[in-house]
mmCIF file of C-alpha atoms and ligand atoms in Angstrom:
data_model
loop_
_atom_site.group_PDB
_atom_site.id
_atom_site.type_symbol
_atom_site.label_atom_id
_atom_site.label_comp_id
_atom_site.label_asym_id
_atom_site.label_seq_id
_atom_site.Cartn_x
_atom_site.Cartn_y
_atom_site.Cartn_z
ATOM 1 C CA UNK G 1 -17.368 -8.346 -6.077
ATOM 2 C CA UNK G 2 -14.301 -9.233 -4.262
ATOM 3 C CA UNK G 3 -11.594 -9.982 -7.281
ATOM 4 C CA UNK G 4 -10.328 -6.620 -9.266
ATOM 5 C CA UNK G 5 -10.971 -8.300 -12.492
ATOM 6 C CA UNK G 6 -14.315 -9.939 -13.952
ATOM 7 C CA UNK G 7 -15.336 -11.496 -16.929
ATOM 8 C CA UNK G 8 -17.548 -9.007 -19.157
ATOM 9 C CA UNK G 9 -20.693 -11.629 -18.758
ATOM 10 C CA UNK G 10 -20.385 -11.865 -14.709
ATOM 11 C CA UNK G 11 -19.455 -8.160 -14.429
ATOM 12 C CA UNK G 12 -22.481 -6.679 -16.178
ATOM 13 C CA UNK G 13 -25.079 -9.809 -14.772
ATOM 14 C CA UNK G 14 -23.817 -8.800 -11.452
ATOM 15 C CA UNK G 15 -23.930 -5.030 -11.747
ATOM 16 C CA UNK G 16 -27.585 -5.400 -13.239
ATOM 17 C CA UNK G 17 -28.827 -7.811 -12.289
ATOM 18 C CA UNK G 18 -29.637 -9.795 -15.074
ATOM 19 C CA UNK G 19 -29.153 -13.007 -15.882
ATOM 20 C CA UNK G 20 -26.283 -13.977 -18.115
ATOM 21 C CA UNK G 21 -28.133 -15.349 -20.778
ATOM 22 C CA UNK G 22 -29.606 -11.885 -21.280
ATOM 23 C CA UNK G 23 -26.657 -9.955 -20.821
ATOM 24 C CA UNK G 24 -25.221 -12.284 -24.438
ATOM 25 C CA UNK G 25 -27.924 -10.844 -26.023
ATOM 26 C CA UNK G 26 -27.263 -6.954 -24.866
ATOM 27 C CA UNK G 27 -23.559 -7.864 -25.984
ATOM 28 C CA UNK G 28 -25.155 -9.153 -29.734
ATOM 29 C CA UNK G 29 -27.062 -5.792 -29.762
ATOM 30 C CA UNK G 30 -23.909 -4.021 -29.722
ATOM 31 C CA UNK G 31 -25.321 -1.817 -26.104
ATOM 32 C CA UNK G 32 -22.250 -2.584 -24.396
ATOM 33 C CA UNK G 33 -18.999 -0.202 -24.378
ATOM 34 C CA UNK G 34 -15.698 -0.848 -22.776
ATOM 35 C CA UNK G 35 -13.408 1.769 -22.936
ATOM 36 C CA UNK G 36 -15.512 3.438 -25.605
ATOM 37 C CA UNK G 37 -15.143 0.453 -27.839
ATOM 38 C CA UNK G 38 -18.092 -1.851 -28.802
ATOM 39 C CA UNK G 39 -17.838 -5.260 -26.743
ATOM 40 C CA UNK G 40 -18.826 -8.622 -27.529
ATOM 41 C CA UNK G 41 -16.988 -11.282 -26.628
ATOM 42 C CA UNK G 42 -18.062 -12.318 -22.835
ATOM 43 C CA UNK G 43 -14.684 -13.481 -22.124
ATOM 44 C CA UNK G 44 -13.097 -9.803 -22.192
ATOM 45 C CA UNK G 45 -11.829 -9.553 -18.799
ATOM 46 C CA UNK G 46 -12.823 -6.219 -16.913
ATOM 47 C CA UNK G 47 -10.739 -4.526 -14.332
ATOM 48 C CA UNK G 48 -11.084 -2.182 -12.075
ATOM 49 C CA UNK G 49 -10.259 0.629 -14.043
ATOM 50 C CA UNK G 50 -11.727 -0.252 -17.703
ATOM 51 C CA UNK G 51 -14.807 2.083 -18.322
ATOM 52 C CA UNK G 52 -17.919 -0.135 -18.984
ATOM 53 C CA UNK G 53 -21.082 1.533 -20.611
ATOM 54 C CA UNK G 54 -24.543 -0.384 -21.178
ATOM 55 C CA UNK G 55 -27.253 2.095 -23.359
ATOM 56 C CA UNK G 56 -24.775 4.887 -22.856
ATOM 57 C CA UNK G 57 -25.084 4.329 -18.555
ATOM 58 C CA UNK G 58 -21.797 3.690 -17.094
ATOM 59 C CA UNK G 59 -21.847 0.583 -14.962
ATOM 60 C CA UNK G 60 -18.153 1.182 -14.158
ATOM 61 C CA UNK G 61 -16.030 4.571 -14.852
ATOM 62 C CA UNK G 62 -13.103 4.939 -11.842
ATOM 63 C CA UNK G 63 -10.404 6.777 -12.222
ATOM 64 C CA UNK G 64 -6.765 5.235 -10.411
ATOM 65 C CA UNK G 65 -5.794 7.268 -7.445
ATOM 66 C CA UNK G 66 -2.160 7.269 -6.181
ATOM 67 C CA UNK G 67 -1.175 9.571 -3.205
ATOM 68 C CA UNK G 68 1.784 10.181 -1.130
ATOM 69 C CA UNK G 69 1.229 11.400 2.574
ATOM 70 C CA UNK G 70 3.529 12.947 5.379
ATOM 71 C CA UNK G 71 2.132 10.709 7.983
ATOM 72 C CA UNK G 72 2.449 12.443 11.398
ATOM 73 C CA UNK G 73 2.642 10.527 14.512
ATOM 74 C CA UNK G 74 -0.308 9.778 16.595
ATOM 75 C CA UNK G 75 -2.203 9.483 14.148
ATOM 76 C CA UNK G 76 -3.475 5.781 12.681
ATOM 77 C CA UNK G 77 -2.315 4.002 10.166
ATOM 78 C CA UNK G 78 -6.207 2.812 9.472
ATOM 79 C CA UNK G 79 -9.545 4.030 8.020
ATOM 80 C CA UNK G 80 -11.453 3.768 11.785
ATOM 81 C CA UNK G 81 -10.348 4.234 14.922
ATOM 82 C CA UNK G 82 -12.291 4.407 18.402
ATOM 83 C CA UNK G 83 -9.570 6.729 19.775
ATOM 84 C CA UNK G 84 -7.397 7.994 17.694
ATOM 85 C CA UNK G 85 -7.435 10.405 14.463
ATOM 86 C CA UNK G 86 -6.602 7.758 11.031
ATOM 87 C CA UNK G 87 -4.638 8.964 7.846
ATOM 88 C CA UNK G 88 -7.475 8.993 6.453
ATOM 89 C CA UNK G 89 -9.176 11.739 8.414
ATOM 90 C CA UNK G 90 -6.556 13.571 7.299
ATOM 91 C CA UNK G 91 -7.199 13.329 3.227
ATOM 92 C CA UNK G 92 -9.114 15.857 1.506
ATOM 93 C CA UNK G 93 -13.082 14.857 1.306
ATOM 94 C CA UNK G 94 -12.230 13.140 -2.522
ATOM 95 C CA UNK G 95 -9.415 10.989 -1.091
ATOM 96 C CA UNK G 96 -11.890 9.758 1.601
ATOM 97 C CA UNK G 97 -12.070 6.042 0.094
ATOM 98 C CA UNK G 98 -8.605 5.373 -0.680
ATOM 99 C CA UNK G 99 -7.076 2.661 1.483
ATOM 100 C CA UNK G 100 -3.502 2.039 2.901
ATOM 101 C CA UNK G 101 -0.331 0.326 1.392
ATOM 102 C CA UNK G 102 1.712 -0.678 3.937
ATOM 103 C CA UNK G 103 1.046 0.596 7.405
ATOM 104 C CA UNK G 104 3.224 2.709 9.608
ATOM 105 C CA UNK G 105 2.646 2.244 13.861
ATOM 106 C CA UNK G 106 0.944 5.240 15.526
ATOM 107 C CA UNK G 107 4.216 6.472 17.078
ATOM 108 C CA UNK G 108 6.166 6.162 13.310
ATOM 109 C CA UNK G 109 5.870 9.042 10.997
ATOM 110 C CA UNK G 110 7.039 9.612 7.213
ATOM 111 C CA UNK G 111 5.816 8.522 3.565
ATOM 112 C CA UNK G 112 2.708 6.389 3.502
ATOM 113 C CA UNK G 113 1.585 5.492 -0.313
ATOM 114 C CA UNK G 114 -2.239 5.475 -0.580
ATOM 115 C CA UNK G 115 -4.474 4.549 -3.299
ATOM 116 C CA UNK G 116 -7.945 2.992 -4.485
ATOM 117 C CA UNK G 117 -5.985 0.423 -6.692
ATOM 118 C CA UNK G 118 -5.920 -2.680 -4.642
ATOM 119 C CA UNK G 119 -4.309 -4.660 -7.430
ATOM 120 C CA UNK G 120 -1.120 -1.663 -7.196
ATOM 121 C CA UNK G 121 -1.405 -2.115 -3.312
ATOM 122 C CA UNK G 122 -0.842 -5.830 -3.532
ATOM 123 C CA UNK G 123 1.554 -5.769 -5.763
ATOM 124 C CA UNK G 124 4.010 -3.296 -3.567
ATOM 125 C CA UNK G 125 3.279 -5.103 -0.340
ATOM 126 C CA UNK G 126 3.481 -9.113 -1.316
ATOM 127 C CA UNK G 127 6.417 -10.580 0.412
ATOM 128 C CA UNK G 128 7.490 -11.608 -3.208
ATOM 129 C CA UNK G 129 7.710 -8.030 -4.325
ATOM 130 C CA UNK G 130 10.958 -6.994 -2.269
ATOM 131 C CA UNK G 131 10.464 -3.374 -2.534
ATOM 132 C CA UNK G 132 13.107 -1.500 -0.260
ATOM 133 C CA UNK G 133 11.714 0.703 2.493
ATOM 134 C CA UNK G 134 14.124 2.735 4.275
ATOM 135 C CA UNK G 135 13.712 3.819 7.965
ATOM 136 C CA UNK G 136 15.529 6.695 9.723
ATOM 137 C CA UNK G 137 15.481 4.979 13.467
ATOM 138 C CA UNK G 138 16.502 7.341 16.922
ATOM 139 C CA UNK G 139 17.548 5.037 19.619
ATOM 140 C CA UNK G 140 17.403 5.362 23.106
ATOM 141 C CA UNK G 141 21.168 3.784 23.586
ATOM 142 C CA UNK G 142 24.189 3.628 21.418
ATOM 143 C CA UNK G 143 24.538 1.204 18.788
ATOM 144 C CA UNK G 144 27.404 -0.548 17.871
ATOM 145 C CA UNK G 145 28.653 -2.577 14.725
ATOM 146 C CA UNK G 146 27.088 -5.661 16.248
ATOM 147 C CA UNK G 147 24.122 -4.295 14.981
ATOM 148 C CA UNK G 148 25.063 -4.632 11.459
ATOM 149 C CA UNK G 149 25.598 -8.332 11.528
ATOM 150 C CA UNK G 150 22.633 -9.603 13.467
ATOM 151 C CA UNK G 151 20.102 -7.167 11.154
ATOM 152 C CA UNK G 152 21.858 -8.864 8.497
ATOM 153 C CA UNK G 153 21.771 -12.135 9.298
ATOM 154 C CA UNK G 154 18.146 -12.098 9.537
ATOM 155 C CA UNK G 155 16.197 -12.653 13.016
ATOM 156 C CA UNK G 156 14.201 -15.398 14.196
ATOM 157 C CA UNK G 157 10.380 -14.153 15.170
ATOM 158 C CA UNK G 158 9.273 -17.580 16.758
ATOM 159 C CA UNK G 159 5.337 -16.274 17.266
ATOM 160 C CA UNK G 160 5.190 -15.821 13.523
ATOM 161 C CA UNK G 161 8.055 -18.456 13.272
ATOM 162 C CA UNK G 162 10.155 -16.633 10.647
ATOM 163 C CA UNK G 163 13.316 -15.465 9.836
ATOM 164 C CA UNK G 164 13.676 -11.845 8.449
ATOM 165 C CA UNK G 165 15.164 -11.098 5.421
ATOM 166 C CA UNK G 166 18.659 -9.841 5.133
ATOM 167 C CA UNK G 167 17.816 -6.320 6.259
ATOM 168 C CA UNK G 168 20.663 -3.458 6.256
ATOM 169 C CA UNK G 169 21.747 -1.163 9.096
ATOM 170 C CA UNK G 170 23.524 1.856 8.543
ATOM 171 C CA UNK G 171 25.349 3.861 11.521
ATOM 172 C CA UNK G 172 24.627 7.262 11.466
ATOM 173 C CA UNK G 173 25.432 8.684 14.688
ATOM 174 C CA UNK G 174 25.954 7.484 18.242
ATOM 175 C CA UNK G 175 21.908 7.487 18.270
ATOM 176 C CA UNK G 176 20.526 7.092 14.860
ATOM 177 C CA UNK G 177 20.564 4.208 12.162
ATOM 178 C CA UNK G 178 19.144 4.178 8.776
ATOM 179 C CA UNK G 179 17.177 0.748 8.196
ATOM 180 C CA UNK G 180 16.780 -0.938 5.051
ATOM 181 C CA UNK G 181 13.695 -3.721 4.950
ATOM 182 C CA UNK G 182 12.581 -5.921 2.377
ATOM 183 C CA UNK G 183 9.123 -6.482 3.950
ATOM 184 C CA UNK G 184 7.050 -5.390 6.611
ATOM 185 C CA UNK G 185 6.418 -7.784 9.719
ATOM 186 C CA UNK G 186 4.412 -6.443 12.897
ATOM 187 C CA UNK G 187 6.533 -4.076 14.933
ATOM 188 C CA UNK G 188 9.852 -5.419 12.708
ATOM 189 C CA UNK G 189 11.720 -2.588 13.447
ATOM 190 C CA UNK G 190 11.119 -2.043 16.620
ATOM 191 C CA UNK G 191 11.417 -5.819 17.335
ATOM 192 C CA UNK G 192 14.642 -6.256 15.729
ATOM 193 C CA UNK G 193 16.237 -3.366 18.278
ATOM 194 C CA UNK G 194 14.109 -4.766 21.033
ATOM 195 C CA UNK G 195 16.500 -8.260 20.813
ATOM 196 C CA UNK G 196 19.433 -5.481 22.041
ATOM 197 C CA UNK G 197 17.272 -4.024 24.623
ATOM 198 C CA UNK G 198 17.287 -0.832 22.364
ATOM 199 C CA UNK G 199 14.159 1.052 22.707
ATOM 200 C CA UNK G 200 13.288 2.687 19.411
ATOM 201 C CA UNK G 201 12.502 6.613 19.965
ATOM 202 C CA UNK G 202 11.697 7.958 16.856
ATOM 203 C CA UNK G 203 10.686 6.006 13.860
ATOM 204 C CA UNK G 204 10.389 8.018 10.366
ATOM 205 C CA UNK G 205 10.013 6.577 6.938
ATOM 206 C CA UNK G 206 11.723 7.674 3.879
ATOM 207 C CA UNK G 207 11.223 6.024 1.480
ATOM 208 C CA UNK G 208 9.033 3.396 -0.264
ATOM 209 C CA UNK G 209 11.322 1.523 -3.659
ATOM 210 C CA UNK G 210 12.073 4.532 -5.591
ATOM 211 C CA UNK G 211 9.708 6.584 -3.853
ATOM 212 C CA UNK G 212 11.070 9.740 -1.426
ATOM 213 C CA UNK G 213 8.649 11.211 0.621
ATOM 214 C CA UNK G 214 8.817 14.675 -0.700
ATOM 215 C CA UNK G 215 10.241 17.095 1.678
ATOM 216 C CA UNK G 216 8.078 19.286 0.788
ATOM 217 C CA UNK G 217 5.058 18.030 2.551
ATOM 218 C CA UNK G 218 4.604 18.836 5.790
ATOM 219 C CA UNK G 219 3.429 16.548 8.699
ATOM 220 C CA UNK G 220 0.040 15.372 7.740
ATOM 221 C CA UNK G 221 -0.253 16.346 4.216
ATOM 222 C CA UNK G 222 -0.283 14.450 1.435
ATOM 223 C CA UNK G 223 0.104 14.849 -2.814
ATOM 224 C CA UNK G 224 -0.968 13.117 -5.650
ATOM 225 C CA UNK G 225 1.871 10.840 -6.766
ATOM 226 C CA UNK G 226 3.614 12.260 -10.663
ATOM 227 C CA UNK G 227 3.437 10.353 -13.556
ATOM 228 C CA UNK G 228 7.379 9.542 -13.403
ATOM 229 C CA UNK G 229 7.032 8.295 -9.822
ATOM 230 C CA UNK G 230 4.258 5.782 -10.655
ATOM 231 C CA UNK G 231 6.655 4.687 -13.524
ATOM 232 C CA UNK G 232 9.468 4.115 -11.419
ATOM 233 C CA UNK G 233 8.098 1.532 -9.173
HETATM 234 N N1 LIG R 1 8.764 -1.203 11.913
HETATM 235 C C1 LIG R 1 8.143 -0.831 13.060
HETATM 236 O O1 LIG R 1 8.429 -1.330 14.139
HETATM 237 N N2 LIG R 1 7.182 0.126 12.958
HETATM 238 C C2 LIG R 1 6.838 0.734 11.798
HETATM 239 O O2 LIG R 1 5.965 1.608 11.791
HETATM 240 C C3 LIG R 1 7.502 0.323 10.633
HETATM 241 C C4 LIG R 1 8.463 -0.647 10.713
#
């Protein structure tokens, strides 16, 4: 089933394997539970995350997993690699099917958000969504205000042909610049410095919307995300 949410019919023909017609009868006989309740309209939509019972069997009882991790360099943002360790070789054995939201490069580190909600995932990384993610970016020469303007002006990334989004620059130091993006285009950051010639040394995320990565974590490890987190996105 590709789609996080299924009509009550489809969902249990396709979980069982029967055919639909039979599955209005199971609803009749009252054999069907969502979220503990007694179900029978086949129109009830299901998602991901809505317990389904038939005869007392669960067909469907996951529980939403939202995780914060100190993403290291070297290491892929990916749940394979050929050559190189993933993030997700790093998660404890439960964690092992949660997928990414929003990627950092192998030579970035910082907060990565990781869940088994794709709906949640989609959500904070559609270009409609806008969620800030700020970057703390080490350069190899100095900046200068120039900067400023031309990151936000928006640049023009003729292989995709787009124009970023107003994205903000903040001079830290001779060296270092905190980054403010809007979305996430291939290599943006290291793309937009690349039109000053301005290799990017060290790329670290901080944050994700309203979401720090907690400075408690250290390279590589990674929390469950608190309730008043979640509800501040
Ligand atoms: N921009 C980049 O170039 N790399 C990242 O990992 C994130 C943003």
């Amino acid at each position: 089933m590709q789609s996080n949410k299924h009509r009550l019919d489809r969902f249990i023909s396709a979980t069982t394997t029967t055919n639909r017609k039979h599955v209005r009868l199971m609803l009749a006989q009252k054999r069907v539970l969502v979220n503990g309740s007694v179900a029978t309209d086949i129109n009830q939509i299901i998602g991901q995350f809505d317990k389904v019972e038939l005869d007392g069997l669960a067909l469907q009882d996951k529980q939403p997993i939202y995780l914060m991790m100190h993403k290291p360099v070297g290491v892929v943002s990916a749940t394979k690699d050929d050559q190189h360790k993933t993030v997700i070789d790093l998660l404890p054995p439960e964690y092992k099917g949660l997928h990414i939201t929003g990627r950092l490069d192998l030579n970035s580190s910082g907060l990565l958000l990781l869940t088994n909600d794709g709906e949640w995932s989609r959500e904070l990384t559609s270009p409609e969504s806008k969620v800030k993610k700020c970057y703390e970016v080490t350069l190899e020469n100095s900046l200068t205000t120039e900067y400023i303007s031309a990151f936000a002006a928006g640049m023009y990334f003729p292989f995709e042909d787009i124009t970023t989004r107003p994205a903000q620059l903040e001079i830290k130091s001779e060296f270092i610049a905190k980054v403010t993006l809007e979305e996430g285009r291939y290599h943006q950051i290291k793309r937009m410095f690349g039109r000053f010639r301005n290799p990017v040394v060290k790329l670290h995320r901080t944050s994700i919307g309203p979401i720090l990565l907690d400075k408690a974590l250290s390279t590589g490890e990674s929390r469950l995300l608190t309730k008043d987190e979640l509800d501040s996105l």
